Amino acid sequence: MKVGDPLDPETRVGAIISADHLGKIESHITAAEQSGAKVRSGGGHLESSGFFMSPTIVENVTSSMEIASAEVFGPVVVALTFDDLEEAIGLANATDYGLSASVWSRDIDTAVGVGRGIRAGTVWVNTFMDGTPELPFGGYRQSGVGRELGRNAVKDYTEEKTFHVHTGPRTSWWLPRGA
């Protein structure tokens, strides 16, 4: 995955928002390693003029590790093992957060079934961070209230007004703003 300028169409991972946040991501990884997890790939910041981090895979993670349930907000994939789909769904839902999830499987029916069981605002199947402005975006639980984007988000930028005019038998109409 190319790390770099987000305006470059070949770039898949841009910069981290700040040095402070880059440090938080690295501290999640370090704490996981100290608890027995292993960094399979990546794991550190890249030397550059910005705050870039190598895409990272952390394995041997257990559900008791903070990295398994925290919103890391960095290019980090955390791998947990499970024995059956119910356990996998339980692991995915064992967090205070639920912004997004990604399910990977060769069996689309299995992937969709697991995705339906995961409590997250967006579930991608065999992909991640795809979408269009027409799709609502937002999380469950501590990952936010409401949705950005999508047709319902238009309501955030409009106002309704009720006119009640007494003119005889018919006494009220609803008029959209500007009418």
Tab-separated table of N, CA and C in Angstrom:
chain	number	residue	atom	x	y	z
A	1	MET	N	0.858	-1.177	0.000
A	1	MET	CA	0.000	0.000	0.000
A	1	MET	C	0.901	1.237	0.000
A	2	LYS	N	0.675	2.084	-0.981
A	2	LYS	CA	1.484	3.296	-1.070
A	2	LYS	C	1.054	4.290	0.008
A	3	VAL	N	2.032	4.781	0.739
A	3	VAL	CA	1.814	5.800	1.771
A	3	VAL	C	2.328	7.113	1.213
A	4	GLY	N	1.538	8.182	1.353
A	4	GLY	CA	2.022	9.466	0.861
A	4	GLY	C	0.946	10.497	0.671
A	5	ASP	N	1.154	11.336	-0.333
A	5	ASP	CA	0.289	12.462	-0.647
A	5	ASP	C	-1.113	11.965	-1.004
A	6	PRO	N	-2.139	12.370	-0.260
A	6	PRO	CA	-3.491	11.887	-0.540
A	6	PRO	C	-4.056	12.392	-1.870
A	7	LEU	N	-3.426	13.383	-2.489
A	7	LEU	CA	-3.880	13.854	-3.792
A	7	LEU	C	-3.331	12.998	-4.932
A	8	ASP	N	-2.361	12.162	-4.632
A	8	ASP	CA	-1.824	11.230	-5.621
A	8	ASP	C	-2.787	10.057	-5.736
A	9	PRO	N	-3.327	9.763	-6.920
A	9	PRO	CA	-4.303	8.680	-7.057
A	9	PRO	C	-3.765	7.296	-6.669
A	10	GLU	N	-2.456	7.126	-6.650
A	10	GLU	CA	-1.863	5.838	-6.278
A	10	GLU	C	-1.750	5.662	-4.765
A	11	THR	N	-1.891	6.744	-4.018
A	11	THR	CA	-1.761	6.686	-2.561
A	11	THR	C	-2.970	6.016	-1.946
A	12	ARG	N	-2.727	5.078	-1.041
A	12	ARG	CA	-3.796	4.390	-0.322
A	12	ARG	C	-3.842	4.804	1.152
A	13	VAL	N	-2.728	5.327	1.694
A	13	VAL	CA	-2.657	5.725	3.099
A	13	VAL	C	-2.019	7.105	3.168
A	14	GLY	N	-2.753	8.069	3.702
A	14	GLY	CA	-2.231	9.423	3.854
A	14	GLY	C	-1.593	9.620	5.214
A	15	ALA	N	-1.352	10.858	5.545
A	15	ALA	CA	-0.693	11.222	6.807
A	15	ALA	C	-1.652	11.093	7.991
A	16	ILE	N	-1.073	10.897	9.152
A	16	ILE	CA	-1.813	10.942	10.422
A	16	ILE	C	-2.023	12.421	10.757
A	17	ILE	N	-3.106	12.748	11.431
A	17	ILE	CA	-3.501	14.143	11.652
A	17	ILE	C	-2.479	14.970	12.432
A	18	SER	N	-1.763	14.355	13.380
A	18	SER	CA	-0.813	15.116	14.197
A	18	SER	C	0.242	14.192	14.791
A	19	ALA	N	1.327	14.791	15.270
A	19	ALA	CA	2.369	14.012	15.944
A	19	ALA	C	1.801	13.340	17.191
A	20	ASP	N	0.907	14.029	17.885
A	20	ASP	CA	0.294	13.479	19.093
A	20	ASP	C	-0.490	12.206	18.769
A	21	HIS	N	-1.283	12.258	17.691
A	21	HIS	CA	-2.075	11.074	17.343
A	21	HIS	C	-1.178	9.944	16.840
A	22	LEU	N	-0.140	10.266	16.109
A	22	LEU	CA	0.808	9.241	15.678
A	22	LEU	C	1.394	8.539	16.902
A	23	GLY	N	1.718	9.303	17.932
A	23	GLY	CA	2.223	8.723	19.177
A	23	GLY	C	1.202	7.818	19.847
A	24	LYS	N	-0.088	8.196	19.796
A	24	LYS	CA	-1.143	7.354	20.389
A	24	LYS	C	-1.258	6.020	19.650
A	25	ILE	N	-1.174	6.064	18.330
A	25	ILE	CA	-1.237	4.825	17.550
A	25	ILE	C	-0.070	3.927	17.927
A	26	GLU	N	1.114	4.498	17.974
A	26	GLU	CA	2.303	3.716	18.322
A	26	GLU	C	2.206	3.159	19.740
A	27	SER	N	1.603	3.912	20.671
A	27	SER	CA	1.477	3.410	22.042
A	27	SER	C	0.495	2.238	22.114
A	28	HIS	N	-0.558	2.243	21.292
A	28	HIS	CA	-1.464	1.089	21.221
A	28	HIS	C	-0.689	-0.154	20.771
A	29	ILE	N	0.133	0.010	19.764
A	29	ILE	CA	0.906	-1.120	19.233
A	29	ILE	C	1.915	-1.605	20.259
A	30	THR	N	2.616	-0.696	20.902
A	30	THR	CA	3.608	-1.067	21.920
A	30	THR	C	2.958	-1.806	23.075
A	31	ALA	N	1.816	-1.306	23.562
A	31	ALA	CA	1.108	-1.975	24.666
A	31	ALA	C	0.672	-3.374	24.262
A	32	ALA	N	0.213	-3.534	23.018
A	32	ALA	CA	-0.195	-4.858	22.547
A	32	ALA	C	1.001	-5.803	22.520
A	33	GLU	N	2.136	-5.328	22.052
A	33	GLU	CA	3.350	-6.155	22.018
A	33	GLU	C	3.767	-6.558	23.428
A	34	GLN	N	3.675	-5.642	24.363
A	34	GLN	CA	4.049	-5.930	25.755
A	34	GLN	C	3.109	-6.951	26.385
A	35	SER	N	1.895	-7.078	25.822
A	35	SER	CA	0.920	-8.048	26.327
A	35	SER	C	0.952	-9.369	25.562
A	36	GLY	N	1.895	-9.506	24.616
A	36	GLY	CA	2.049	-10.765	23.911
A	36	GLY	C	1.670	-10.768	22.442
A	37	ALA	N	1.149	-9.671	21.938
A	37	ALA	CA	0.825	-9.594	20.513
A	37	ALA	C	2.108	-9.452	19.713
A	38	LYS	N	1.997	-9.717	18.424
A	38	LYS	CA	3.161	-9.633	17.549
A	38	LYS	C	2.826	-8.755	16.348
A	39	VAL	N	3.745	-7.852	16.016
A	39	VAL	CA	3.576	-7.049	14.816
A	39	VAL	C	4.045	-7.879	13.631
A	40	ARG	N	3.105	-8.211	12.780
A	40	ARG	CA	3.398	-9.057	11.619
A	40	ARG	C	4.017	-8.233	10.486
A	41	SER	N	3.565	-6.986	10.347
A	41	SER	CA	4.046	-6.115	9.285
A	41	SER	C	3.895	-4.668	9.731
A	42	GLY	N	4.832	-3.823	9.343
A	42	GLY	CA	4.744	-2.398	9.675
A	42	GLY	C	5.057	-2.148	11.133
A	43	GLY	N	4.340	-1.219	11.718
A	43	GLY	CA	4.450	-0.991	13.145
A	43	GLY	C	5.103	0.292	13.582
A	44	GLY	N	5.575	1.093	12.660
A	44	GLY	CA	6.234	2.317	13.092
A	44	GLY	C	6.003	3.463	12.144
A	45	HIS	N	6.419	4.631	12.602
A	45	HIS	CA	6.264	5.798	11.734
A	45	HIS	C	7.347	5.771	10.659
A	46	LEU	N	7.057	6.424	9.563
A	46	LEU	CA	7.988	6.492	8.448
A	46	LEU	C	8.749	7.805	8.513
A	47	GLU	N	10.016	7.761	8.248
A	47	GLU	CA	10.823	8.977	8.242
A	47	GLU	C	10.407	9.834	7.051
A	48	SER	N	9.907	11.002	7.326
A	48	SER	CA	9.482	11.918	6.277
A	48	SER	C	9.236	13.276	6.909
A	49	SER	N	8.769	14.205	6.097
A	49	SER	CA	8.488	15.541	6.621
A	49	SER	C	7.096	15.628	7.247
A	50	GLY	N	6.332	14.532	7.196
A	50	GLY	CA	4.988	14.544	7.766
A	50	GLY	C	4.828	13.450	8.797
A	51	PHE	N	3.596	13.209	9.194
A	51	PHE	CA	3.279	12.207	10.211
A	51	PHE	C	2.706	10.972	9.520
A	52	PHE	N	3.587	10.162	8.990
A	52	PHE	CA	3.190	8.976	8.242
A	52	PHE	C	3.531	7.723	9.016
A	53	MET	N	2.638	6.747	8.916
A	53	MET	CA	2.849	5.475	9.590
A	53	MET	C	2.726	4.346	8.587
A	54	SER	N	3.576	3.375	8.751
A	54	SER	CA	3.526	2.198	7.906
A	54	SER	C	2.250	1.417	8.193
A	55	PRO	N	1.525	0.965	7.155
A	55	PRO	CA	0.381	0.090	7.402
A	55	PRO	C	0.826	-1.106	8.237
A	56	THR	N	0.049	-1.432	9.259
A	56	THR	CA	0.483	-2.372	10.289
A	56	THR	C	-0.533	-3.485	10.493
A	57	ILE	N	-0.021	-4.702	10.657
A	57	ILE	CA	-0.851	-5.850	11.026
A	57	ILE	C	-0.348	-6.359	12.367
A	58	VAL	N	-1.250	-6.462	13.344
A	58	VAL	CA	-0.904	-6.962	14.675
A	58	VAL	C	-1.656	-8.273	14.875
A	59	GLU	N	-0.922	-9.341	15.157
A	59	GLU	CA	-1.542	-10.659	15.354
A	59	GLU	C	-1.297	-11.152	16.771
A	60	ASN	N	-1.873	-12.304	17.077
A	60	ASN	CA	-1.832	-12.880	18.425
A	60	ASN	C	-2.469	-11.941	19.439
A	61	VAL	N	-3.492	-11.249	19.008
A	61	VAL	CA	-4.216	-10.312	19.866
A	61	VAL	C	-5.325	-11.076	20.572
A	62	THR	N	-5.538	-10.763	21.832
A	62	THR	CA	-6.658	-11.333	22.575
A	62	THR	C	-7.686	-10.234	22.852
A	63	SER	N	-8.896	-10.640	23.133
A	63	SER	CA	-9.965	-9.662	23.354
A	63	SER	C	-9.731	-8.795	24.591
A	64	SER	N	-8.849	-9.218	25.491
A	64	SER	CA	-8.582	-8.423	26.692
A	64	SER	C	-7.593	-7.284	26.439
A	65	MET	N	-6.943	-7.285	25.301
A	65	MET	CA	-5.977	-6.218	24.976
A	65	MET	C	-6.719	-4.971	24.520
A	66	GLU	N	-6.250	-3.818	24.950
A	66	GLU	CA	-6.912	-2.557	24.596
A	66	GLU	C	-6.993	-2.356	23.086
A	67	ILE	N	-5.980	-2.773	22.359
A	67	ILE	CA	-5.969	-2.567	20.907
A	67	ILE	C	-7.116	-3.311	20.221
A	68	ALA	N	-7.657	-4.330	20.879
A	68	ALA	CA	-8.769	-5.103	20.313
A	68	ALA	C	-10.095	-4.371	20.421
A	69	SER	N	-10.185	-3.387	21.307
A	69	SER	CA	-11.472	-2.725	21.513
A	69	SER	C	-11.411	-1.209	21.408
A	70	ALA	N	-10.239	-0.651	21.125
A	70	ALA	CA	-10.087	0.800	21.036
A	70	ALA	C	-10.272	1.269	19.595
A	71	GLU	N	-10.652	2.526	19.435
A	71	GLU	CA	-10.646	3.147	18.116
A	71	GLU	C	-9.247	3.716	17.900
A	72	VAL	N	-8.429	2.984	17.192
A	72	VAL	CA	-7.028	3.369	16.991
A	72	VAL	C	-6.913	4.517	15.995
A	73	PHE	N	-7.778	4.565	14.998
A	73	PHE	CA	-7.764	5.596	13.953
A	73	PHE	C	-6.393	5.750	13.317
A	74	GLY	N	-5.888	4.640	12.824
A	74	GLY	CA	-4.628	4.633	12.092
A	74	GLY	C	-4.610	3.426	11.177
A	75	PRO	N	-3.586	3.297	10.359
A	75	PRO	CA	-3.510	2.181	9.409
A	75	PRO	C	-3.085	0.882	10.092
A	76	VAL	N	-3.961	0.393	10.979
A	76	VAL	CA	-3.646	-0.771	11.804
A	76	VAL	C	-4.768	-1.801	11.682
A	77	VAL	N	-4.410	-3.032	11.338
A	77	VAL	CA	-5.339	-4.147	11.330
A	77	VAL	C	-4.981	-5.036	12.510
A	78	VAL	N	-5.986	-5.385	13.300
A	78	VAL	CA	-5.788	-6.235	14.469
A	78	VAL	C	-6.427	-7.585	14.187
A	79	ALA	N	-5.660	-8.659	14.342
A	79	ALA	CA	-6.159	-10.001	14.046
A	79	ALA	C	-6.404	-10.780	15.330
A	80	LEU	N	-7.651	-11.205	15.514
A	80	LEU	CA	-8.032	-12.082	16.622
A	80	LEU	C	-8.499	-13.401	16.023
A	81	THR	N	-8.295	-14.482	16.731
A	81	THR	CA	-8.764	-15.780	16.249
A	81	THR	C	-10.085	-16.140	16.922
A	82	PHE	N	-10.845	-17.027	16.261
A	82	PHE	CA	-12.135	-17.459	16.790
A	82	PHE	C	-12.400	-18.869	16.310
A	83	ASP	N	-13.310	-19.553	17.008
A	83	ASP	CA	-13.638	-20.937	16.660
A	83	ASP	C	-14.878	-21.063	15.782
A	84	ASP	N	-15.816	-20.120	15.893
A	84	ASP	CA	-17.018	-20.191	15.068
A	84	ASP	C	-17.529	-18.781	14.812
A	85	LEU	N	-18.530	-18.659	13.940
A	85	LEU	CA	-19.011	-17.340	13.543
A	85	LEU	C	-19.660	-16.577	14.690
A	86	GLU	N	-20.343	-17.280	15.575
A	86	GLU	CA	-20.962	-16.599	16.717
A	86	GLU	C	-19.893	-15.944	17.588
A	87	GLU	N	-18.782	-16.659	17.784
A	87	GLU	CA	-17.687	-16.074	18.572
A	87	GLU	C	-17.094	-14.878	17.845
A	88	ALA	N	-16.949	-14.968	16.519
A	88	ALA	CA	-16.407	-13.850	15.743
A	88	ALA	C	-17.282	-12.611	15.887
A	89	ILE	N	-18.589	-12.789	15.767
A	89	ILE	CA	-19.518	-11.669	15.921
A	89	ILE	C	-19.442	-11.112	17.341
A	90	GLY	N	-19.364	-12.002	18.333
A	90	GLY	CA	-19.236	-11.562	19.725
A	90	GLY	C	-17.971	-10.744	19.943
A	91	LEU	N	-16.857	-11.173	19.352
A	91	LEU	CA	-15.610	-10.411	19.466
A	91	LEU	C	-15.750	-9.032	18.823
A	92	ALA	N	-16.383	-8.992	17.652
A	92	ALA	CA	-16.557	-7.712	16.960
A	92	ALA	C	-17.436	-6.753	17.756
A	93	ASN	N	-18.395	-7.289	18.490
A	93	ASN	CA	-19.322	-6.444	19.240
A	93	ASN	C	-18.872	-6.177	20.677
A	94	ALA	N	-17.761	-6.754	21.099
A	94	ALA	CA	-17.284	-6.606	22.481
A	94	ALA	C	-16.459	-5.336	22.632
A	95	THR	N	-17.047	-4.232	22.287
A	95	THR	CA	-16.377	-2.942	22.369
A	95	THR	C	-17.420	-1.864	22.602
A	96	ASP	N	-16.975	-0.739	23.096
A	96	ASP	CA	-17.874	0.394	23.277
A	96	ASP	C	-18.093	1.151	21.972
A	97	TYR	N	-17.397	0.738	20.926
A	97	TYR	CA	-17.414	1.478	19.677
A	97	TYR	C	-18.072	0.669	18.567
A	98	GLY	N	-18.411	1.325	17.487
A	98	GLY	CA	-19.027	0.646	16.359
A	98	GLY	C	-19.106	1.540	15.138
A	99	LEU	N	-17.981	2.153	14.769
A	99	LEU	CA	-17.990	3.022	13.601
A	99	LEU	C	-18.082	2.210	12.316
A	100	SER	N	-17.156	1.277	12.148
A	100	SER	CA	-17.162	0.487	10.921
A	100	SER	C	-16.502	-0.859	11.159
A	101	ALA	N	-16.749	-1.770	10.229
A	101	ALA	CA	-16.174	-3.110	10.291
A	101	ALA	C	-15.944	-3.590	8.870
A	102	SER	N	-15.060	-4.535	8.742
A	102	SER	CA	-14.800	-5.143	7.448
A	102	SER	C	-14.788	-6.651	7.627
A	103	VAL	N	-15.558	-7.347	6.792
A	103	VAL	CA	-15.650	-8.801	6.848
A	103	VAL	C	-15.068	-9.353	5.555
A	104	TRP	N	-14.170	-10.317	5.695
A	104	TRP	CA	-13.516	-10.906	4.530
A	104	TRP	C	-13.832	-12.392	4.490
A	105	SER	N	-14.332	-12.864	3.360
A	105	SER	CA	-14.666	-14.273	3.215
A	105	SER	C	-14.801	-14.626	1.739
A	106	ARG	N	-14.511	-15.883	1.406
A	106	ARG	CA	-14.765	-16.379	0.050
A	106	ARG	C	-16.249	-16.670	-0.149
A	107	ASP	N	-16.989	-16.831	0.944
A	107	ASP	CA	-18.411	-17.163	0.891
A	107	ASP	C	-19.229	-15.901	1.186
A	108	ILE	N	-19.849	-15.352	0.158
A	108	ILE	CA	-20.572	-14.092	0.312
A	108	ILE	C	-21.733	-14.211	1.287
A	109	ASP	N	-22.415	-15.351	1.308
A	109	ASP	CA	-23.527	-15.531	2.247
A	109	ASP	C	-23.027	-15.491	3.691
A	110	THR	N	-21.900	-16.127	3.948
A	110	THR	CA	-21.307	-16.091	5.289
A	110	THR	C	-20.927	-14.663	5.656
A	111	ALA	N	-20.275	-13.967	4.732
A	111	ALA	CA	-19.827	-12.596	5.004
A	111	ALA	C	-20.999	-11.676	5.306
A	112	VAL	N	-22.047	-11.781	4.521
A	112	VAL	CA	-23.230	-10.935	4.748
A	112	VAL	C	-23.897	-11.301	6.073
A	113	GLY	N	-23.983	-12.580	6.389
A	113	GLY	CA	-24.565	-13.007	7.661
A	113	GLY	C	-23.791	-12.480	8.850
A	114	VAL	N	-22.466	-12.542	8.781
A	114	VAL	CA	-21.631	-11.990	9.851
A	114	VAL	C	-21.811	-10.478	9.919
A	115	GLY	N	-21.813	-9.827	8.762
A	115	GLY	CA	-21.994	-8.376	8.734
A	115	GLY	C	-23.300	-7.929	9.355
A	116	ARG	N	-24.356	-8.695	9.155
A	116	ARG	CA	-25.650	-8.357	9.770
A	116	ARG	C	-25.586	-8.448	11.291
A	117	GLY	N	-24.748	-9.327	11.798
A	117	GLY	CA	-24.646	-9.496	13.244
A	117	GLY	C	-23.744	-8.483	13.922
A	118	ILE	N	-22.900	-7.817	13.177
A	118	ILE	CA	-21.967	-6.845	13.753
A	118	ILE	C	-22.671	-5.505	13.940
A	119	ARG	N	-22.548	-4.952	15.133
A	119	ARG	CA	-23.153	-3.659	15.461
A	119	ARG	C	-22.188	-2.540	15.087
A	120	ALA	N	-22.231	-2.140	13.825
A	120	ALA	CA	-21.398	-1.047	13.322
A	120	ALA	C	-22.199	-0.257	12.302
A	121	GLY	N	-21.895	1.005	12.186
A	121	GLY	CA	-22.629	1.868	11.264
A	121	GLY	C	-22.379	1.542	9.805
A	122	THR	N	-21.195	1.054	9.482
A	122	THR	CA	-20.856	0.633	8.128
A	122	THR	C	-20.152	-0.705	8.214
A	123	VAL	N	-20.566	-1.643	7.382
A	123	VAL	CA	-19.878	-2.930	7.272
A	123	VAL	C	-19.500	-3.122	5.810
A	124	TRP	N	-18.214	-3.238	5.559
A	124	TRP	CA	-17.716	-3.527	4.215
A	124	TRP	C	-17.495	-5.030	4.103
A	125	VAL	N	-17.752	-5.596	2.936
A	125	VAL	CA	-17.479	-7.013	2.680
A	125	VAL	C	-16.406	-7.099	1.596
A	126	ASN	N	-15.303	-7.741	1.951
A	126	ASN	CA	-14.162	-7.948	1.058
A	126	ASN	C	-13.570	-6.654	0.519
A	127	THR	N	-13.702	-5.594	1.279
A	127	THR	CA	-13.121	-4.304	0.940
A	127	THR	C	-13.101	-3.451	2.191
A	128	PHE	N	-12.560	-2.245	2.078
A	128	PHE	CA	-12.549	-1.319	3.208
A	128	PHE	C	-12.469	0.101	2.671
A	129	MET	N	-13.212	0.993	3.251
A	129	MET	CA	-13.227	2.420	2.934
A	129	MET	C	-13.715	2.712	1.518
A	130	ASP	N	-14.571	1.848	0.984
A	130	ASP	CA	-15.232	2.143	-0.280
A	130	ASP	C	-16.543	2.847	0.022
A	131	GLY	N	-17.066	3.539	-0.946
A	131	GLY	CA	-18.374	4.155	-0.758
A	131	GLY	C	-18.529	5.379	-1.628
A	132	THR	N	-19.693	5.966	-1.521
A	132	THR	CA	-20.005	7.179	-2.263
A	132	THR	C	-20.728	8.140	-1.321
A	133	PRO	N	-20.811	9.405	-1.683
A	133	PRO	CA	-21.494	10.372	-0.820
A	133	PRO	C	-22.963	10.061	-0.592
A	134	GLU	N	-23.555	9.215	-1.439
A	134	GLU	CA	-24.964	8.876	-1.268
A	134	GLU	C	-25.197	7.895	-0.123
A	135	LEU	N	-24.132	7.261	0.363
A	135	LEU	CA	-24.274	6.281	1.444
A	135	LEU	C	-24.109	6.959	2.796
A	136	PRO	N	-25.037	6.748	3.731
A	136	PRO	CA	-24.896	7.337	5.062
A	136	PRO	C	-23.648	6.813	5.763
A	137	PHE	N	-23.019	7.658	6.591
A	137	PHE	CA	-21.842	7.259	7.335
A	137	PHE	C	-21.977	7.722	8.773
A	138	GLY	N	-21.767	6.824	9.726
A	138	GLY	CA	-21.811	7.134	11.140
A	138	GLY	C	-21.767	5.849	11.932
A	139	GLY	N	-21.565	5.953	13.229
A	139	GLY	CA	-21.339	4.766	14.039
A	139	GLY	C	-22.433	4.459	15.037
A	140	TYR	N	-22.211	3.371	15.748
A	140	TYR	CA	-23.078	2.929	16.838
A	140	TYR	C	-22.366	3.187	18.166
A	141	ARG	N	-23.117	3.124	19.225
A	141	ARG	CA	-22.624	3.271	20.595
A	141	ARG	C	-21.754	4.532	20.728
A	142	GLN	N	-20.535	4.408	21.230
A	142	GLN	CA	-19.673	5.569	21.467
A	142	GLN	C	-19.040	6.130	20.197
A	143	SER	N	-19.369	5.565	19.054
A	143	SER	CA	-18.807	6.048	17.787
A	143	SER	C	-19.697	7.078	17.111
A	144	GLY	N	-20.593	7.672	17.858
A	144	GLY	CA	-21.354	8.763	17.299
A	144	GLY	C	-22.843	8.536	17.276
A	145	VAL	N	-23.533	9.632	17.039
A	145	VAL	CA	-24.983	9.627	16.943
A	145	VAL	C	-25.334	10.259	15.607
A	146	GLY	N	-26.243	9.661	14.892
A	146	GLY	CA	-26.662	10.228	13.618
A	146	GLY	C	-25.767	9.768	12.476
A	147	ARG	N	-26.037	10.290	11.299
A	147	ARG	CA	-25.306	9.910	10.105
A	147	ARG	C	-24.932	11.141	9.297
A	148	GLU	N	-23.739	11.103	8.738
A	148	GLU	CA	-23.314	12.092	7.765
A	148	GLU	C	-23.566	11.493	6.387
A	149	LEU	N	-23.649	12.338	5.396
A	149	LEU	CA	-23.837	11.917	4.010
A	149	LEU	C	-25.197	11.255	3.823
A	150	GLY	N	-25.484	10.797	2.631
A	150	GLY	CA	-26.765	10.160	2.352
A	150	GLY	C	-27.904	11.162	2.283
A	151	ARG	N	-29.048	10.700	1.800
A	151	ARG	CA	-30.175	11.619	1.603
A	151	ARG	C	-30.731	12.161	2.914
A	152	ASN	N	-30.658	11.401	4.008
A	152	ASN	CA	-31.185	11.908	5.274
A	152	ASN	C	-30.341	13.033	5.844
A	153	ALA	N	-29.055	13.124	5.453
A	153	ALA	CA	-28.199	14.196	5.951
A	153	ALA	C	-28.654	15.557	5.439
A	154	VAL	N	-29.398	15.596	4.350
A	154	VAL	CA	-29.918	16.856	3.831
A	154	VAL	C	-30.769	17.545	4.894
A	155	LYS	N	-31.424	16.763	5.740
A	155	LYS	CA	-32.257	17.336	6.799
A	155	LYS	C	-31.451	18.208	7.758
A	156	ASP	N	-30.139	17.924	7.886
A	156	ASP	CA	-29.300	18.728	8.766
A	156	ASP	C	-29.127	20.144	8.238
A	157	TYR	N	-29.412	20.353	6.966
A	157	TYR	CA	-29.190	21.654	6.340
A	157	TYR	C	-30.487	22.319	5.893
A	158	THR	N	-31.601	21.813	6.361
A	158	THR	CA	-32.891	22.394	5.996
A	158	THR	C	-33.703	22.678	7.255
A	159	GLU	N	-34.697	23.522	7.085
A	159	GLU	CA	-35.615	23.811	8.166
A	159	GLU	C	-37.035	23.661	7.637
A	160	GLU	N	-37.902	23.147	8.465
A	160	GLU	CA	-39.308	23.069	8.102
A	160	GLU	C	-40.053	24.185	8.803
A	161	LYS	N	-41.082	24.630	8.169
A	161	LYS	CA	-41.898	25.682	8.771
A	161	LYS	C	-43.360	25.285	8.600
A	162	THR	N	-44.150	25.469	9.613
A	162	THR	CA	-45.584	25.220	9.544
A	162	THR	C	-46.289	26.569	9.470
A	163	PHE	N	-47.182	26.725	8.489
A	163	PHE	CA	-48.036	27.897	8.391
A	163	PHE	C	-49.426	27.474	8.813
A	164	HIS	N	-50.016	28.197	9.701
A	164	HIS	CA	-51.396	27.926	10.115
A	164	HIS	C	-52.178	29.206	9.843
A	165	VAL	N	-52.997	29.151	8.807
A	165	VAL	CA	-53.767	30.330	8.409
A	165	VAL	C	-55.241	29.971	8.468
A	166	HIS	N	-55.978	30.741	9.207
A	166	HIS	CA	-57.427	30.486	9.313
A	166	HIS	C	-58.126	31.202	8.168
A	167	THR	N	-58.719	30.398	7.264
A	167	THR	CA	-59.423	30.986	6.117
A	167	THR	C	-60.790	30.361	5.918
A	168	GLY	N	-61.220	29.546	6.799
A	168	GLY	CA	-62.497	28.867	6.625
A	168	GLY	C	-62.355	27.408	7.020
A	169	PRO	N	-63.069	26.519	6.322
A	169	PRO	CA	-63.085	25.106	6.723
A	169	PRO	C	-61.696	24.451	6.759
A	170	ARG	N	-60.871	24.683	5.756
A	170	ARG	CA	-59.517	24.108	5.773
A	170	ARG	C	-58.639	25.084	6.546
A	171	THR	N	-57.964	24.608	7.599
A	171	THR	CA	-57.273	25.542	8.480
A	171	THR	C	-55.751	25.416	8.506
A	172	SER	N	-55.166	24.420	7.876
A	172	SER	CA	-53.698	24.367	7.940
A	172	SER	C	-53.121	23.705	6.692
A	173	TRP	N	-51.954	24.167	6.340
A	173	TRP	CA	-51.178	23.597	5.237
A	173	TRP	C	-49.747	23.465	5.696
A	174	TRP	N	-49.063	22.536	5.110
A	174	TRP	CA	-47.624	22.420	5.336
A	174	TRP	C	-46.936	22.941	4.100
A	175	LEU	N	-46.047	23.913	4.257
A	175	LEU	CA	-45.307	24.470	3.129
A	175	LEU	C	-43.817	24.278	3.385
A	176	PRO	N	-43.073	23.778	2.390
A	176	PRO	CA	-41.630	23.690	2.573
A	176	PRO	C	-40.998	25.068	2.617
A	177	ARG	N	-39.817	25.161	3.156
A	177	ARG	CA	-39.111	26.442	3.276
A	177	ARG	C	-38.962	27.074	1.904
A	178	GLY	N	-39.188	28.348	1.825
A	178	GLY	CA	-39.046	29.076	0.598
A	178	GLY	C	-40.299	29.105	-0.257
A	179	ALA	N	-41.316	28.365	0.144
A	179	ALA	CA	-42.537	28.322	-0.669
A	179	ALA	C	-43.396	29.547	-0.424
